Tab-separated table of C-alpha atoms in Angstrom:
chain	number	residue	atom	x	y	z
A	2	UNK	CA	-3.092	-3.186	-12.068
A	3	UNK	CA	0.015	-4.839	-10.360
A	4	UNK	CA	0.503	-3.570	-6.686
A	5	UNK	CA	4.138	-2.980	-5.400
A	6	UNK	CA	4.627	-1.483	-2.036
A	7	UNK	CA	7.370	-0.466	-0.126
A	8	UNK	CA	8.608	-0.924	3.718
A	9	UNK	CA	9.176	1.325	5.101
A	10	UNK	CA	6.732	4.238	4.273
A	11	UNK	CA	9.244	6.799	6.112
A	12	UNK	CA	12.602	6.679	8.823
A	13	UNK	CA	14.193	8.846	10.241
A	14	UNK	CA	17.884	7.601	11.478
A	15	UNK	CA	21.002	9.022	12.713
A	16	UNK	CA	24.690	9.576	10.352
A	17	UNK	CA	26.868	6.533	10.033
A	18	UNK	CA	23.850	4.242	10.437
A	19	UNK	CA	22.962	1.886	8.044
A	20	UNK	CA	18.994	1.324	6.754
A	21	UNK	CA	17.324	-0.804	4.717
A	22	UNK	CA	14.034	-0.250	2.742
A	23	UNK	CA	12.107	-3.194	1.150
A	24	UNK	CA	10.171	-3.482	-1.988
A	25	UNK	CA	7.685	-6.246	-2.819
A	26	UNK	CA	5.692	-6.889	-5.522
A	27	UNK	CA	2.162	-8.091	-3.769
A	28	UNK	CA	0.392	-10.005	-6.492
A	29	UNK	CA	3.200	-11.034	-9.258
A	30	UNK	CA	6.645	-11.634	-9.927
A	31	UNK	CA	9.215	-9.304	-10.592
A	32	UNK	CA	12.018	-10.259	-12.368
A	33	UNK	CA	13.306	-6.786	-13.286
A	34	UNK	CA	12.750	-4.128	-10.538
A	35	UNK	CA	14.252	-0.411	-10.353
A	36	UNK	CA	15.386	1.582	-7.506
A	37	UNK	CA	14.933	5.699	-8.294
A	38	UNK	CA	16.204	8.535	-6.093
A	39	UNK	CA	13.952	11.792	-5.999
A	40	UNK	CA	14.980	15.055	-4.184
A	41	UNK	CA	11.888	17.257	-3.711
A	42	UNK	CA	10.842	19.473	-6.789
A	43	UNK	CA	13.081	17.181	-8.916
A	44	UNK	CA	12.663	14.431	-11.403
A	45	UNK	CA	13.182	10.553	-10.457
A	46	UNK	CA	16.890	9.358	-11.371
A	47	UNK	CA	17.728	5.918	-11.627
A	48	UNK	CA	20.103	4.347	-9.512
A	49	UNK	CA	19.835	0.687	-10.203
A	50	UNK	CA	18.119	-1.946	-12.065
A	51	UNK	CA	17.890	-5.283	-9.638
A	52	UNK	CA	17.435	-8.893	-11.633
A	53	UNK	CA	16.746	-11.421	-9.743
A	54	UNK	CA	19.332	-14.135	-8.960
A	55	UNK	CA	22.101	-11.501	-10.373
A	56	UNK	CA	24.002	-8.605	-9.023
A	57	UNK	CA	22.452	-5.569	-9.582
A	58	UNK	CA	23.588	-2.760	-12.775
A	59	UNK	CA	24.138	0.792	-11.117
A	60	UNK	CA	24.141	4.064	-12.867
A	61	UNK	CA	26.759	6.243	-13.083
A	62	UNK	CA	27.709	7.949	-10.496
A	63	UNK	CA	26.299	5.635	-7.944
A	64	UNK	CA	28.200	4.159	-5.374
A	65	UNK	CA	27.376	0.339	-5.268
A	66	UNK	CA	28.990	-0.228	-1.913
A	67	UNK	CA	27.079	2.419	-0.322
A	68	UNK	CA	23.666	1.673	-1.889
A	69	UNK	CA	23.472	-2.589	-1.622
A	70	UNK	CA	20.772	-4.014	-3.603
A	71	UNK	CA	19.912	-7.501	-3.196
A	72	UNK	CA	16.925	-9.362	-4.934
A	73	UNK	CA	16.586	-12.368	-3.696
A	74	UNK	CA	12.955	-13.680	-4.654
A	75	UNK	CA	10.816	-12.471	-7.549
A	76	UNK	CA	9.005	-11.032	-5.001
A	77	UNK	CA	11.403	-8.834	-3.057
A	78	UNK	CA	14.339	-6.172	-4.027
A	79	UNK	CA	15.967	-4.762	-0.385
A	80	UNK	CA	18.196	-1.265	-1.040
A	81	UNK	CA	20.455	-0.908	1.757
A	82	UNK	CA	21.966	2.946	2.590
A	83	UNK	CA	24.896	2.079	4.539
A	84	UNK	CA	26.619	4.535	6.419
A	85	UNK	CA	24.195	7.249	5.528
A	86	UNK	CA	24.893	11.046	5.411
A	87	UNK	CA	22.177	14.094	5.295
A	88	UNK	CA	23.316	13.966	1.619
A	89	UNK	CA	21.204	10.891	1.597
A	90	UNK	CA	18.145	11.931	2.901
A	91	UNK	CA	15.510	11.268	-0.412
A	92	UNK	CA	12.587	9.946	-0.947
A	93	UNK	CA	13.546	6.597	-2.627
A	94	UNK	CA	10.978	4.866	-4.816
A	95	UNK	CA	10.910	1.420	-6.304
A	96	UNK	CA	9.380	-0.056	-9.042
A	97	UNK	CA	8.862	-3.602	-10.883
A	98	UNK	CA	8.468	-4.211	-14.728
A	99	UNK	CA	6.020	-6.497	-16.105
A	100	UNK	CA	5.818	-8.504	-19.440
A	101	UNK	CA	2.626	-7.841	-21.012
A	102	UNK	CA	1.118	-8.497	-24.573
A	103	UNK	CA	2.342	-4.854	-25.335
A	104	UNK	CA	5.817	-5.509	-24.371
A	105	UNK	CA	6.315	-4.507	-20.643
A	106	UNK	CA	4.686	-2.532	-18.204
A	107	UNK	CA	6.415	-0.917	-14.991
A	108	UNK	CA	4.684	-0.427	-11.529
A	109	UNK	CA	5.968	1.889	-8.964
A	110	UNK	CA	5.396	1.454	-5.091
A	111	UNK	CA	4.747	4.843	-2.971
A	112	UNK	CA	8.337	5.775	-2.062
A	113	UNK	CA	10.550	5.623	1.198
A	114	UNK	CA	11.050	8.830	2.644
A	115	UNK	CA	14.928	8.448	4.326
A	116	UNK	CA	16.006	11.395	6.456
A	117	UNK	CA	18.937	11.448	7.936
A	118	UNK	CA	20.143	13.665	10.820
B	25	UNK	CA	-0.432	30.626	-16.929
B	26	UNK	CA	2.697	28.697	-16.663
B	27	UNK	CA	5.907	29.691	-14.686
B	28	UNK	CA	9.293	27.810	-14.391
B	29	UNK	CA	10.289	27.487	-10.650
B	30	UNK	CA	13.763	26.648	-8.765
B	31	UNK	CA	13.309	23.059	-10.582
B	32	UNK	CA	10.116	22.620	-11.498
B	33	UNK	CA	7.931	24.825	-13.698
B	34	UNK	CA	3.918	24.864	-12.965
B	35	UNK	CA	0.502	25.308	-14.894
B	36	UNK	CA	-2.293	26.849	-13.377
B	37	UNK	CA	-5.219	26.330	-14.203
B	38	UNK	CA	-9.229	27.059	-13.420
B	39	UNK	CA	-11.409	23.916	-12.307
B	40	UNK	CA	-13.236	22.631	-15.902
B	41	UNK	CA	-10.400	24.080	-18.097
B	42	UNK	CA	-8.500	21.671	-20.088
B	43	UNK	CA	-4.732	21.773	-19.440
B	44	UNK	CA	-2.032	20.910	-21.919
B	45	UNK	CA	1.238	19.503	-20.317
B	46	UNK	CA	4.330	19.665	-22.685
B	47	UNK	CA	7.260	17.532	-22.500
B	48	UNK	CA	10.349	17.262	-24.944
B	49	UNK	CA	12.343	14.518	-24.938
B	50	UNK	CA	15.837	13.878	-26.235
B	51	UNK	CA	16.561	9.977	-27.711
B	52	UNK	CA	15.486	9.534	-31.049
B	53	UNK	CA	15.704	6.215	-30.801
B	54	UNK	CA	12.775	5.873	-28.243
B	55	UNK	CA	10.244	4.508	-29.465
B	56	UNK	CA	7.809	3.711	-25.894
B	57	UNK	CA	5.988	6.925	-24.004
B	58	UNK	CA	4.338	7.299	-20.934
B	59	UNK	CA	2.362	10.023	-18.733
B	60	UNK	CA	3.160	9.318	-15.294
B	61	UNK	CA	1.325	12.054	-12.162
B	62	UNK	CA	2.556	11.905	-8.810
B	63	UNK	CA	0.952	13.088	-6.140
B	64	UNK	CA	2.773	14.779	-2.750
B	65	UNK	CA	4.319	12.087	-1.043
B	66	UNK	CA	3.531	9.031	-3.168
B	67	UNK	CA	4.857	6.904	-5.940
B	68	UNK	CA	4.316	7.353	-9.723
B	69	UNK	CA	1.138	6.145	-10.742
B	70	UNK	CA	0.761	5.560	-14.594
B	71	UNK	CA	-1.544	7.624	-16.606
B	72	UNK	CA	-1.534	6.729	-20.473
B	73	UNK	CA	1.306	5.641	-22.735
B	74	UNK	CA	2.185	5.350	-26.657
B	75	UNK	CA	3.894	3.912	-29.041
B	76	UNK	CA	6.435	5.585	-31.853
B	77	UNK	CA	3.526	3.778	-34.402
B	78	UNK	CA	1.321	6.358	-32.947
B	79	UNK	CA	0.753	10.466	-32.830
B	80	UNK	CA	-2.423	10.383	-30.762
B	81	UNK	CA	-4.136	7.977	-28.198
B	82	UNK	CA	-6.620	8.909	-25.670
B	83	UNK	CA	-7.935	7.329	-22.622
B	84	UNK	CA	-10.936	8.633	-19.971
B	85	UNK	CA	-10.211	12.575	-20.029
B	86	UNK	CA	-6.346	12.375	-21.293
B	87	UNK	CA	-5.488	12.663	-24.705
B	88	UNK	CA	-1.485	11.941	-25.199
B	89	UNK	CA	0.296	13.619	-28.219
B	90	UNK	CA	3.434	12.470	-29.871
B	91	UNK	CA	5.248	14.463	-32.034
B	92	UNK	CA	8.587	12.517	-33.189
B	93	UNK	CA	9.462	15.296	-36.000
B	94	UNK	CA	10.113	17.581	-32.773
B	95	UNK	CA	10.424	15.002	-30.406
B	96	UNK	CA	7.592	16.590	-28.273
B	97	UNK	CA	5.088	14.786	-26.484
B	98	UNK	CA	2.002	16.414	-24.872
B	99	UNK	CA	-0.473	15.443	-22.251
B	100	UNK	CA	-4.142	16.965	-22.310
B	101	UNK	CA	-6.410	16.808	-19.224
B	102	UNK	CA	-9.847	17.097	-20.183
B	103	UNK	CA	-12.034	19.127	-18.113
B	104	UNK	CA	-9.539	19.858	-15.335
B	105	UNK	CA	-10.393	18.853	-11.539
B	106	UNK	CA	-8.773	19.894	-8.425
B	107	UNK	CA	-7.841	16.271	-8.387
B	108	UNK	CA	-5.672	16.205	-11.257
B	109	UNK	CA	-3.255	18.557	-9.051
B	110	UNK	CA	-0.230	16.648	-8.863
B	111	UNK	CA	3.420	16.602	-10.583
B	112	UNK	CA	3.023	15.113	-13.966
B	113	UNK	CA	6.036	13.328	-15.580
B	114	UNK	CA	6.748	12.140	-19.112
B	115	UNK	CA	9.129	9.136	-19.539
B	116	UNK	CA	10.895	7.394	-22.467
B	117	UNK	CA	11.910	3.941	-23.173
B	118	UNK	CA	14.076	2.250	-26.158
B	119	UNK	CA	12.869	-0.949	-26.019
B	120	UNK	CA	16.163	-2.497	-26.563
B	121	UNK	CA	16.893	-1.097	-23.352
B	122	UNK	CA	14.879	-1.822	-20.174
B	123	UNK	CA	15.049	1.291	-18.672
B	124	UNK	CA	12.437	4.509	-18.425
B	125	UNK	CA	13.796	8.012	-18.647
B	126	UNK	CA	11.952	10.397	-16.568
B	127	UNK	CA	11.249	13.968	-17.921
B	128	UNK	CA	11.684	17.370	-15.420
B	129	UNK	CA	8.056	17.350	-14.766
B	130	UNK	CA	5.250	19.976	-14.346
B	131	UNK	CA	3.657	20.611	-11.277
B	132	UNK	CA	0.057	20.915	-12.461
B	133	UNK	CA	-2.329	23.025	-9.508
B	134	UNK	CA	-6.103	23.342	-10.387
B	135	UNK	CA	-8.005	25.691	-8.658
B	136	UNK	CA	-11.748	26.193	-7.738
């Protein structure tokens, strides 16, 4: 299957501070990928869909100045916390879609764990 | 036996038993399924899928379910390893829409 992995694996930074978590898809392109938010014991929520060459479509409830997604290649989506709060310590996990001959398939890469003190 | 946690409810289950996973799921209009397990720490990885065409499909030790009447889809595990321990999510798709739809999940623990 496709391979999608995710940089970093874990950080740790301070509030106010702004980080930055890459996901690449390692052996196809990715028009279509998805950023989720999961806090522990709980389901994966969607926060974004990011198309390549276009701005990205948030979910409700997101704030799109304070999670920046930029997807610049069909290779690489970037989600950027700025000005992160413990509130936004998560694990974040990305994924990519796929056309196949059974419509689409979606890969996920292993998840960001973001903790913020 | 099965207990509902803070957020998450669990199965447990004896090593060799086969384990039945429920999920129901709420848009009518989806018509794409998939069994997704995620270990401690790690992504989703994907586990077996179907379409609304379909009520069973079954792959190397999973057997998926679909139930539309109900809107209840099912994931059985075969022969149950300690392996297979992990959080196991269902997810939903209308295909006019690109996005999945993640189910609560079941933590899944197999012992010895």
């Amino acid at each position: 299957g496709a391979v999608v992995s995710q940089h970093p694996s874990w950080v740790i930074c301070k509030s106010g501070t702004s980080v930055k978590i890459e996901c690449r898809s390692l052996d196809f392109q990715a028009t279509t990928m998805f950023w989720y938010r999961q806090f522990p014991k709980q389901s994966l929520m969607l926060m974004a869909t990011s198309n390549e060459g276009s701005k990205a479509t948030y979910e409700q409830g997101v704030e799109k100045d304070k999670f920046l997604i930029n997807h610049a290649s069909l290779t690489l989506s970037t989600l950027t916390v700025t000005s992160a709060h413990p509130e936004d310590s998560s694990f974040y996990i990305c994924s990519a879609r796929v056309p196949s001959g059974r419509g689409y398939e979606q890969y996920f890469g292993p998840g960001t764990r973001l903790t913020v003190t | 036996g099965e207990s509902v946690g803070l957020h998450l409810p669990t199965l447990s289950v004896q090593e060799g038993d086969n384990s039945i996973i429920n999920c129901a799921y709420s848009n009518s209009a989806s018509d794409y399924f998939i069994w997704y397990k995620q270990e401690s720490g790690k992504g989703p990885q994907f586990i077996i899928d179907i379409r609304s065409n379909m009520d069973k499909r079954q792959g190397q030790r999973v057997t998926v379910l679909l139930n539309k009447t109900v809107k209840h889809l099912s994931l059985q595990i075969a022969a149950t390893q300690p392996g297979d321990s992990a959080v196991y999510f269902c997810a939903e798709n209308e295909r006019r829409y690109s996005t999945l739809t993640f189910g609560k999940g079941t933590m899944l623990l197999v012992s010895p």
